[in-house]
Structure formats: C-alpha cells, structure tokens
C-alpha cells in the first residue's frame, strides 16, 4: 500500500538502502527533509530519506503550529518572505492539505489612540492582499466593546479596540509525517531510527553516507549521486562530520510554549499580543490554548531543549498583562520547547536573525539547507533539490509539489459531508468522525479498517479519551511509530494535552503498539519506564531557574532509541 511505513516496509527499506544507488539521499526527517524527499520523488528522482530519531522529532513537532505569513516580518520589511508564506498558506488550505491545515482567527488588541489603528490596518491590508487569492476572511475592525464581546477574557484596560484577522494552523508533527508518507507513496525510501555516522567519498566528491540503525546497531553504506543535509539545528554538526567547510552557520534559538485548558481563557478567537521584543500568540488548539513563544539563545543539548521556570514565568507574566483572570502554574497542562534553526548573522539578538533560508552546495555531491520557517518548507525543498542538480545525471524536471496533494487530501471534502453516514456505519459519534477526518483525511478508511475484526479498538484510550485505541495501532502499523514517545508526543499530542503528559496511558499504549511490533513483556516494561523517566526529567527541568540546570535535569533521562550515538565530537 502506497505510503505505508510499517515493520515490513522498514525491513525492505534497509535492504534497498544497502543495495541500490540513489540520485539523492536526504538527511533529516523534519518538514524540510520530508518536503525535499517528496519534491525529488515527484520529479522522478530515486530518493532515500534517513532520520536518526523519529519523523518531526526535532523542531518540526514543537512549533507554534501555524501556517502564517508572519505578520511581524512586514514590520521588518521582509515583503518577499511574507508574500511567499501567504501563497504557501493558501496552497495548504485549498489544494495540498485541507484536511490538516485550517483557518484560525486572531484578535489584535489596539492599545494606542490615533496612530495604531491606521498603521496596523495598513499592515493587515497588505497581509490580506499580498498572497494573491485567499480563502480566509479579511480583517474586521472592532470597537473596544466589540473586541470585549469576542474575547471576554481581556482586561478592559488592556485595549481601546481591536482588529480581527485570519491565519491558518496545523498539527505540525502530523503534517510532517504526512509529507513523509506522501513521499513514500511516490517511491521515496523513508527510514527513521537510521543515523548518519559518516560520509563516503570518491576522489573529491561526496558519494553517499554510512548509516547506523539505532534500534539494533547494524550499519551499512548508501550510495548516492548527491546528499542533502536537511538537519536544521544539527546542520553544523553534519557539516563537520562531512569534513567540508560550511557556507553558513546555524544558531539555535529556543522557543517555549505552554498549553492550558480552553475554559481558562474565555474567547472566540486567538490573540496576538505585543511584547517588548516580539509578539505573543494565544492559539486555539482543540479544547486547549497554546501560549507562546519565547526567543532565547540555546547552546546545550540540541535533541532535548529544556523549558525553564524562567521561560514559563515569562509567558505567564506577559499573557497575564492582558487577561482579567490571570493564568497560574496550576493551569498548565503541557509545556514544550523547540529550537529554531536561524541563520547566524552579525546581529546578536535571535529575534532579529533572518528567517530567510539559505541553500548552498558546500562540496561536490553535498548540499545544505537551513533557516526558513515551517510555512515555506515546500519552497525550501524545491530550492534544495535545484541546488543538487549539478551532481545529478540528466536533466532535472521542474518542481511540481504545488500540484501534489498530501495523502488524505483527495476526497476529504466529500467525506466531511458524509460524517453522519460514516459515524452510523462504525458506531461513532459524528464529532468523533470529524476529529478523525481532521487527522487522517480520506485515509480514515484505512484507520477504521483495522477495527473491523477488533471492534474494541474503536473505544477511546482510558486516560486520554480524545483518541481512539485504533489510532495507536495505526500509528504503529502505517505511520512509522517505533516507541511510546513517537505515539504520545507526535502521532497524537497526548504528551502536551493532558496534565499527566501521557504517563497514565503509557501502559495501554505500550500494549497496543506491542501487538503490532511483537514486543515481549520485558520490552513493554522498558518502553513504559523510559517514557516515565522522560516525562519526570521534563517536569524536573521546568522547575529549574536557568538553561544549564534545566538541561542537566532533562539530559538525565534515557533515550528511547537504545543504539543512538551521540553526535560526533566537535573537534
């Protein structure tokens, strides 16, 4: 079945990696790597993608979950970046991923008389018109009373009026995983838990990579005409491993978000609030709000950036300036920290560093791409493949991913109209079917088929009733989940949506995954204890005052992938 990432496909992928020669090997399973694999495969190239951990396990599962033009880039006069991003947002909403990307409204509270409304309106007018056609409503101006009706949670004194505008949002980890599965559907070999540990060379050019299976320790060499480094904040590490000098440097900037229950902020709309350095978003997320983000330098463990008490206090302090009923630490259900791969410029402040991306052929046979933002991943991917063309035999076809819907998009709109019939057929509430459609689109039939002989799988998880048991089985059989963490943190978002952070359903999830992966009791217990230790380490790190002590706490937890090698020493 096209696009399936299960145990059989995993074994077959290993065999193919060791025996075939590829046009391109893509390193990194974040959104840019997955997008690059899709771009190359749909141009007719033979492609392999390898990822040391899990799809979207780094930055691509820890974003603000927005497909947005980047309103604040207008102020920095980055018109090109905004126009490009708005065009991508429109493509996602309409053609490429309507099942995964949805419109979301934001209220921009006005706090200054006279100048602020016309200034902001002019910016939003540009925002509304720059991307060409658009399927979201334009800006709407509100008096103070109108804004308070839309967002009763605001302090009356925190605004004099407001403007509502629209952007789009998506579950970033699911979207990235779907891009990777779509690439597999078009013939790319996708393999996670497969770490690059070296580069192979012929004369002066890079001719492939040496990889290490972090589940069992096996190694092999992959032959390729070109290699593309799409590792985000790890770009420099991979660069050193290849022995060639980088053309640009990547700095990691930490962004922390908190998740609170929906009833803690009474509002019909998201919020965008100005801070002294940047902006703060309050984003609707099912029956929660996501509040973020921070923007600070991070020079410690790249795999597990830790949120400190200071980060969380910063978010609470800034959001509470606008809220009539303040949020407290007790309201927080989840916390996550991600790292933006920013291109290091001369400027020292990370919020000022460019979100433009850079792509370079750093050595014959090796291309690196970094910077950019989640929304423009498709443009970045096309640029990366174009840059590799010098090392590819034959003429390269142009990129066509603006015409390639992601898996689950085809037929989605019809299914939305058939929610009641679908629900009746499977004995599910229409609300539940809608939730499934917004996660799987037309692949929902594949998901529900797994429960035909096991109707108990259509029951919710006991400690995380937003999700059905069948979703855990499908995550393992079709979506490439290999460990509890993959399922609880990325295939579902249980790790940030429930105060127990997934600990209370780890045992049930381990049993369901184990039934697909053939785990014995010892493996089941190890998976549960590793996940519990991860959550405990994260909770501990969030009580520490600074990055250094938080990192020490977070790094104490064991890795889910037993054979993972630490990045090569940076000598």
XYZ file of C-alpha atoms in Angstrom:
571
model
C 0.000 0.000 0.000
C 1.485 3.316 -1.059
C 2.868 5.448 1.714
C 2.677 2.879 4.460
C 5.540 2.968 6.987
C 5.199 -0.322 8.840
C 7.574 -3.066 10.019
C 7.667 -4.844 6.634
C 8.373 -1.576 4.828
C 11.096 -0.843 7.365
C 12.899 -4.129 6.662
C 12.529 -3.661 2.902
C 13.860 -0.079 3.180
C 17.035 -1.339 4.922
C 17.583 -3.892 2.146
C 17.129 -1.215 -0.534
C 19.391 1.330 1.199
C 22.250 -1.172 1.123
C 21.762 -2.451 -2.433
C 20.607 0.443 -4.654
C 22.237 3.641 -5.847
C 20.095 6.717 -5.283
C 20.029 10.057 -7.028
C 19.591 11.769 -3.676
C 19.985 10.888 -0.029
C 18.174 13.325 2.244
C 19.372 13.530 5.863
C 16.744 14.654 8.364
C 13.081 13.765 8.870
C 11.760 17.187 9.777
C 9.415 19.099 7.486
C 12.211 20.340 5.201
C 13.728 16.863 4.819
C 10.335 15.232 4.229
C 9.428 18.015 1.798
C 12.738 17.570 -0.051
C 12.142 13.817 -0.396
C 8.641 14.494 -1.765
C 9.905 17.181 -4.143
C 12.644 14.932 -5.520
C 10.458 11.813 -5.799
C 7.760 13.680 -7.719
C 10.421 14.966 -10.136
C 11.232 11.356 -10.969
C 14.409 11.012 -8.899
C 15.389 7.933 -6.872
C 15.345 9.190 -3.286
C 16.145 7.906 0.184
C 15.481 9.805 3.427
C 17.117 8.824 6.713
C 16.335 10.231 10.158
C 18.228 9.390 13.360
C 15.177 9.575 15.618
C 11.557 9.931 14.512
C 9.793 11.977 11.854
C 9.362 15.548 13.159
C 11.125 14.618 16.407
C 13.010 17.943 16.491
C 11.808 21.438 15.635
C 9.003 20.247 13.346
C 6.843 18.964 16.214
C 7.484 21.924 18.510
C 6.424 24.972 16.504
C 3.562 27.399 17.148
C 1.532 25.105 14.823
C 0.750 27.971 12.438
C 0.870 28.273 8.663
C 1.236 32.018 8.635
C 2.657 34.814 6.563
C 4.453 36.205 9.593
C 2.790 39.491 10.389
C 5.858 40.812 12.207
C 8.065 40.265 9.146
C 6.071 43.043 7.484
C 7.457 45.449 10.077
C 10.947 44.220 9.252
C 10.070 44.990 5.602
C 10.543 41.331 4.593
C 7.833 41.646 1.941
C 9.156 38.801 -0.195
C 9.131 36.391 2.733
C 5.569 37.349 3.691
C 4.234 37.084 0.135
C 5.838 33.667 -0.321
C 4.495 32.406 3.022
C 0.959 33.645 2.321
C 0.965 31.885 -1.030
C 2.014 28.657 0.716
C -0.691 29.103 3.353
C -3.298 29.380 0.608
C -1.995 26.281 -1.212
C -2.177 24.247 2.019
C -5.701 25.398 2.888
C -7.151 24.742 -0.543
C -5.267 22.144 -2.535
C -2.435 20.399 -0.720
C -3.662 19.667 2.801
C -7.199 20.936 3.534
C -7.650 18.054 5.985
C -4.638 19.118 8.073
C -4.493 22.920 7.722
C -7.429 25.053 8.939
C -8.207 28.773 9.138
C -7.802 30.337 12.591
C -8.791 33.845 13.694
C -6.731 36.216 15.836
C -7.675 39.395 17.617
C -5.026 42.112 17.560
C -5.842 44.380 20.536
C -5.137 48.067 19.925
C -3.630 49.994 22.827
C -2.683 53.402 21.339
C -5.082 56.023 20.091
C -4.795 57.794 16.720
C -1.778 56.170 15.028
C -2.068 52.457 15.855
C -5.329 51.574 14.089
C -4.396 53.043 10.666
C -0.827 51.716 10.981
C -1.969 48.179 11.833
C -4.814 48.275 9.318
C -2.365 49.196 6.562
C -0.141 46.284 7.555
C -3.079 43.886 7.655
C -4.353 45.203 4.313
C -1.012 44.213 2.809
C -1.225 40.897 4.668
C -4.719 40.275 3.276
C -3.794 41.093 -0.315
C -0.164 40.059 -0.782
C -0.581 36.334 -1.196
C -2.918 36.589 -4.187
C -6.189 34.649 -3.935
C -7.212 33.684 -0.435
C -9.780 31.508 1.268
C -9.851 33.216 4.670
C -11.884 36.336 5.569
C -10.213 39.744 5.513
C -9.591 41.980 8.528
C -12.512 43.210 10.610
C -12.339 46.348 12.778
C -13.845 46.268 16.258
C -14.568 48.868 18.912
C -13.473 48.149 22.474
C -16.945 46.755 23.225
C -16.854 44.565 20.096
C -13.409 43.252 20.945
C -14.524 42.506 24.535
C -17.519 40.554 23.192
C -15.194 38.468 21.021
C -12.642 37.974 23.849
C -14.384 38.456 27.226
C -11.204 37.216 28.941
C -9.386 40.511 28.271
C -8.950 43.232 30.866
C -10.977 46.250 29.836
C -7.932 48.426 30.446
C -5.729 46.322 28.136
C -7.208 47.655 24.879
C -9.063 50.529 23.250
C -10.293 48.490 20.269
C -9.182 45.609 18.090
C -8.759 44.150 14.619
C -9.563 40.551 13.821
C -7.593 38.814 11.073
C -7.130 35.226 9.915
C -4.197 32.858 9.504
C -4.042 29.058 9.385
C -2.931 26.315 11.752
C -1.953 22.683 11.613
C -0.724 19.861 13.816
C 2.905 20.238 12.722
C 4.046 16.696 13.620
C 1.134 15.073 11.791
C 1.655 17.315 8.803
C 5.387 16.464 8.594
C 4.656 12.742 8.954
C 2.035 13.003 6.173
C 4.537 14.771 3.878
C 6.991 11.899 4.502
C 4.321 9.250 3.838
C 3.334 11.074 0.644
C 6.990 10.941 -0.443
C 6.975 7.183 0.277
C 3.770 6.865 -1.765
C 5.653 8.366 -4.730
C 8.551 5.936 -4.321
C 10.933 7.533 -1.815
C 12.583 5.152 0.666
C 11.850 6.633 4.117
C 13.581 5.198 7.169
C 13.635 6.530 10.733
C 15.927 5.398 13.589
C 18.669 5.474 10.945
C 21.541 7.748 11.950
C 24.185 9.095 9.591
C 27.587 8.379 11.155
C 29.870 9.179 8.233
C 30.162 10.227 4.587
C 31.674 8.199 1.762
C 33.809 9.859 -0.923
C 35.031 9.162 -4.413
C 38.040 11.355 -5.166
C 36.947 14.843 -4.083
C 33.193 14.344 -4.076
C 30.704 13.028 -1.536
C 29.284 9.766 -2.889
C 26.992 8.651 -0.093
C 26.619 8.144 3.649
C 27.291 5.488 6.256
C 24.284 4.845 8.496
C 23.725 3.129 11.812
C 20.389 1.519 12.782
C 19.744 2.933 16.258
C 17.349 0.099 17.126
C 19.814 -2.784 16.667
C 23.246 -1.290 15.902
C 23.571 -2.574 12.320
C 25.459 -0.413 9.800
C 25.581 -0.058 6.036
C 26.632 2.376 3.296
C 24.175 4.146 0.982
C 25.435 5.128 -2.481
C 24.115 8.366 -3.963
C 24.868 10.973 -6.617
C 24.161 13.725 -4.101
C 23.417 14.173 -0.403
C 21.215 16.945 1.017
C 21.707 17.994 4.640
C 18.252 18.993 5.986
C 19.049 18.667 9.671
C 18.041 22.132 10.898
C 19.832 22.944 14.140
C 22.190 19.989 13.529
C 23.404 21.453 10.205
C 26.821 22.418 11.587
C 27.364 19.001 13.257
C 26.687 17.189 9.978
C 28.899 19.678 8.178
C 31.798 18.815 10.484
C 31.136 15.109 10.040
C 31.404 15.516 6.264
C 34.783 17.215 6.653
C 33.805 20.111 4.389
C 33.556 23.712 5.445
C 30.083 25.163 5.845
C 28.945 28.211 3.874
C 26.702 29.472 6.626
C 26.323 28.945 10.355
C 23.132 27.995 12.131
C 22.235 29.309 15.559
C 19.643 27.620 17.742
C 17.008 29.861 19.274
C 14.752 28.282 21.901
C 11.010 28.812 21.711
C 8.869 27.627 24.627
C 5.083 27.156 24.558
C 2.617 26.286 27.328
C -0.740 24.559 26.890
C -3.728 25.458 29.087
C -7.372 24.271 29.120
C -9.833 26.082 26.863
C -12.051 27.198 29.758
C -9.212 29.210 31.367
C -9.430 31.893 28.676
C -12.964 32.807 27.583
C -12.603 33.785 23.945
C -13.984 33.088 20.476
C -10.687 33.936 18.839
C -6.945 33.540 19.201
C -4.915 36.551 20.361
C -1.730 38.200 19.180
C -0.146 40.375 21.880
C 2.834 42.688 21.525
C 5.787 42.234 23.877
C 8.814 44.496 24.199
C 10.852 42.253 21.868
C 8.403 40.339 19.720
C 4.824 39.045 19.803
C 2.996 36.513 21.942
C 0.332 34.229 20.470
C -2.628 32.672 22.250
C -3.669 29.989 19.776
C -6.836 27.866 19.953
C -5.914 24.162 19.930
C -8.926 21.803 20.113
C -10.086 22.148 23.744
C -6.908 23.929 24.801
C -4.953 27.127 24.187
C -1.289 27.220 23.209
C 0.527 30.269 24.586
C 3.922 31.148 23.095
C 6.604 31.807 22.388
C 9.935 32.777 23.908
C 13.039 33.583 21.884
C 16.398 32.960 23.560
C 19.775 31.575 22.520
C 20.347 27.867 23.219
C 23.808 26.283 23.227
C 23.145 22.980 25.030
C 21.644 19.577 24.083
C 20.079 20.030 20.637
C 17.878 16.933 20.891
C 16.126 17.896 24.124
C 15.877 21.655 24.617
C 14.560 22.238 28.134
C 11.995 24.795 29.226
C 12.965 26.516 32.495
C 10.805 28.004 35.226
C 12.029 31.369 33.954
C 10.655 30.656 30.444
C 7.275 29.627 31.827
C 7.123 32.635 34.155
C 7.900 34.912 31.189
C 4.935 33.532 29.209
C 2.552 33.745 32.193
C 3.658 37.266 33.064
C 3.184 38.566 29.514
C -0.151 36.886 28.819
C -1.494 37.925 32.245
C -0.902 41.598 31.424
C -3.887 41.287 29.092
C -6.112 38.777 30.937
C -8.743 39.723 33.513
C -8.344 36.337 35.281
C -4.615 35.532 35.361
C -3.245 32.105 34.476
C -1.165 30.291 37.102
C 1.324 27.415 37.030
C -1.524 25.125 38.161
C -3.429 25.822 34.936
C -0.664 24.435 32.728
C -1.406 21.053 31.106
C 1.643 20.810 28.881
C 4.916 22.539 28.052
C 7.122 22.100 25.011
C 10.370 23.654 23.842
C 11.695 23.710 20.290
C 14.739 25.152 18.551
C 14.553 27.451 15.539
C 17.459 26.973 13.134
C 18.317 30.627 12.492
C 20.974 31.736 10.064
C 23.650 33.359 12.185
C 24.121 36.933 11.058
C 26.144 39.737 12.529
C 23.298 40.736 14.844
C 23.387 39.230 18.309
C 19.654 39.145 19.005
C 17.929 35.946 17.935
C 14.544 37.595 17.363
C 16.227 39.800 14.741
C 18.070 36.988 12.940
C 16.779 36.191 9.486
C 14.061 33.607 8.886
C 15.068 33.594 5.225
C 16.590 30.276 4.217
C 19.964 29.662 2.668
C 20.961 26.793 0.430
C 24.497 26.010 -0.707
C 26.462 23.307 -2.470
C 29.097 23.030 0.237
C 31.147 20.391 -1.581
C 30.752 18.383 -4.780
C 27.895 15.972 -4.023
C 26.779 17.730 -0.835
C 24.086 20.399 -0.436
C 22.997 22.024 2.838
C 19.835 23.995 3.510
C 18.894 25.848 6.691
C 16.957 28.770 8.116
C 13.470 29.477 6.798
C 10.212 28.779 8.591
C 7.784 25.884 8.733
C 5.264 27.559 6.414
C 7.703 27.797 3.480
C 9.060 24.237 3.726
C 7.879 23.405 0.178
C 9.796 26.327 -1.362
C 12.898 25.394 0.663
C 12.648 21.787 -0.516
C 12.442 22.809 -4.186
C 15.481 25.091 -3.754
C 17.457 22.266 -2.123
C 16.741 19.842 -4.983
C 17.569 22.534 -7.557
C 20.910 23.104 -5.822
C 21.722 19.387 -6.062
C 21.097 19.324 -9.824
C 24.785 19.967 -10.574
C 25.551 16.492 -9.203
C 22.655 14.661 -10.867
C 22.866 12.920 -14.229
C 20.385 14.018 -16.912
C 18.028 16.978 -16.993
C 16.151 17.791 -13.807
C 12.391 18.220 -14.144
C 10.907 21.346 -12.504
C 9.318 21.105 -9.049
C 5.621 20.183 -9.107
C 4.774 19.852 -5.407
C 2.388 22.816 -5.647
C 0.145 20.380 -7.570
C 0.630 17.290 -5.390
C -1.987 16.943 -2.612
C -0.762 15.187 0.523
C -2.135 11.746 1.380
C -5.665 12.072 2.760
C -6.498 15.287 0.874
C -8.237 13.650 -2.085
C -11.884 13.027 -1.254
C -11.675 14.805 2.102
C -14.363 17.413 1.353
C -16.864 14.747 0.298
C -16.221 12.792 3.500
C -16.890 15.911 5.590
C -20.368 15.945 4.061
C -20.777 12.227 4.849
C -19.831 12.415 8.520
C -23.221 11.168 9.738
C -23.222 8.090 7.479
C -19.617 7.263 8.381
C -20.427 7.587 12.063
C -23.526 5.383 11.777
C -21.585 2.714 9.850
C -18.883 2.441 12.523
C -20.965 3.278 15.599
C -19.060 6.520 16.221
C -20.394 9.939 17.184
C -20.173 12.441 14.267
C -17.957 14.638 16.484
C -15.509 11.717 16.723
C -15.569 11.154 12.960
C -14.825 14.855 12.360
C -11.847 14.619 14.693
C -10.563 11.601 12.713
C -11.087 13.356 9.371
C -9.034 16.343 10.531
C -6.186 13.982 11.410
C -6.307 11.446 8.566
C -8.484 12.915 5.817
C -9.590 10.228 3.383
C -7.113 7.748 4.951
C -9.769 7.410 7.684
C -10.992 4.267 5.871
C -7.570 2.642 6.404
C -7.686 3.567 10.092
C -11.188 2.234 10.692
C -10.484 -0.952 8.693
C -8.050 -2.017 11.445
C -11.009 -2.250 13.837
C -13.162 -4.482 11.634
C -12.060 -7.686 13.386
C -11.263 -5.912 16.672
C -14.251 -3.638 17.442
C -12.818 -2.875 20.906
C -10.221 -0.698 19.140
C -12.954 1.884 18.481
C -13.063 2.608 22.204
C -11.162 5.652 23.482
C -7.876 5.348 25.365
C -8.826 5.151 29.034
C -6.675 8.051 30.250
C -6.755 10.102 27.016
C -10.332 9.845 25.737
C -9.787 12.316 22.869
C -8.074 9.472 20.987
C -9.287 6.023 19.951
C -7.235 2.883 20.576
C -7.226 2.173 16.842
C -5.223 5.371 16.303
C -2.339 3.929 18.330
C -2.418 0.724 16.278
C -2.496 2.715 13.027
C 0.372 4.962 14.204
C 2.437 1.796 14.589
C 1.295 -0.173 11.531
C 1.167 2.680 8.984
C 2.791 5.840 10.380
C 6.203 4.578 11.428
C 5.894 4.930 15.244
C 8.521 2.672 16.883
C 8.402 3.816 20.526
C 5.773 5.024 23.011
C 7.243 8.518 22.789
C 6.635 8.604 18.999
C 2.946 7.893 19.576
C 2.318 10.025 22.678
C 4.333 13.079 21.618
C 3.900 13.158 17.832
C 1.308 10.794 16.262
C -1.057 12.013 18.983
C -0.399 15.082 21.157
C -1.258 13.396 24.457
C 2.091 14.444 25.971
C 1.027 18.129 25.902
C -2.780 17.861 26.045
C -3.226 16.061 29.374
C -1.853 17.074 32.760
C -0.453 13.515 33.208
C 1.523 14.110 29.964
C 0.890 10.581 28.775
C 2.149 8.715 31.825
C -1.335 7.445 32.723
C -1.864 5.834 29.319
C 1.702 4.663 28.645
C 0.912 1.067 29.665
C -2.181 0.841 27.453
C -0.313 2.411 24.508
C 2.631 0.025 25.020
C 0.287 -2.991 24.862
C -1.376 -1.719 21.668
C 1.950 -0.896 19.980
C 3.473 -4.144 21.187
C 0.690 -6.109 19.475
C 1.902 -4.684 16.130
C 5.664 -4.650 16.781
C 5.801 -8.014 18.577
C 7.100 -6.687 21.901
C 7.620 -9.164 24.747
C 6.737 -8.223 28.328
C 10.273 -7.048 29.057
C 10.217 -4.641 26.087
C 6.791 -3.337 27.111
C 8.076 -2.579 30.612
C 11.252 -0.929 29.318
C 9.229 1.323 26.980
C 6.961 2.405 29.854
C 9.851 3.120 32.221
C 11.811 5.082 29.576
C 8.745 7.198 28.813
C 8.043 7.798 32.507
C 11.656 8.858 33.033
C 11.449 11.267 30.093
C 8.325 12.949 31.493
C 9.807 13.132 35.001
C 13.009 14.698 33.619
C 10.985 17.261 31.664
C 8.873 18.150 34.701
C 12.021 18.492 36.822
C 13.739 20.687 34.246
C 10.726 23.031 34.261
C 11.324 23.850 37.930
C 14.947 24.910 37.319
C 15.810 28.626 37.060
C 18.216 28.561 34.109
C 19.144 26.674 30.942
C 22.214 24.970 32.366
C 20.469 23.362 35.328
C 17.333 22.561 33.269
C 19.481 20.886 30.604
C 21.249 18.791 33.247
C 17.872 17.531 34.535
C 16.459 16.850 31.058
C 19.600 15.088 29.807
C 19.466 12.627 32.702
C 16.574 10.726 31.066
C 17.411 7.648 28.966
C 16.899 7.684 25.169
C 14.036 5.613 23.731
C 16.320 4.545 20.867
C 18.882 2.266 22.513
C 21.729 2.444 19.960
C 21.647 6.188 19.305
C 25.171 7.590 19.083
C 25.974 10.996 20.486
C 26.857 13.486 17.743
C 30.478 13.181 16.730
C 32.883 15.090 18.978
C 33.236 18.634 17.688
C 36.994 18.725 17.410
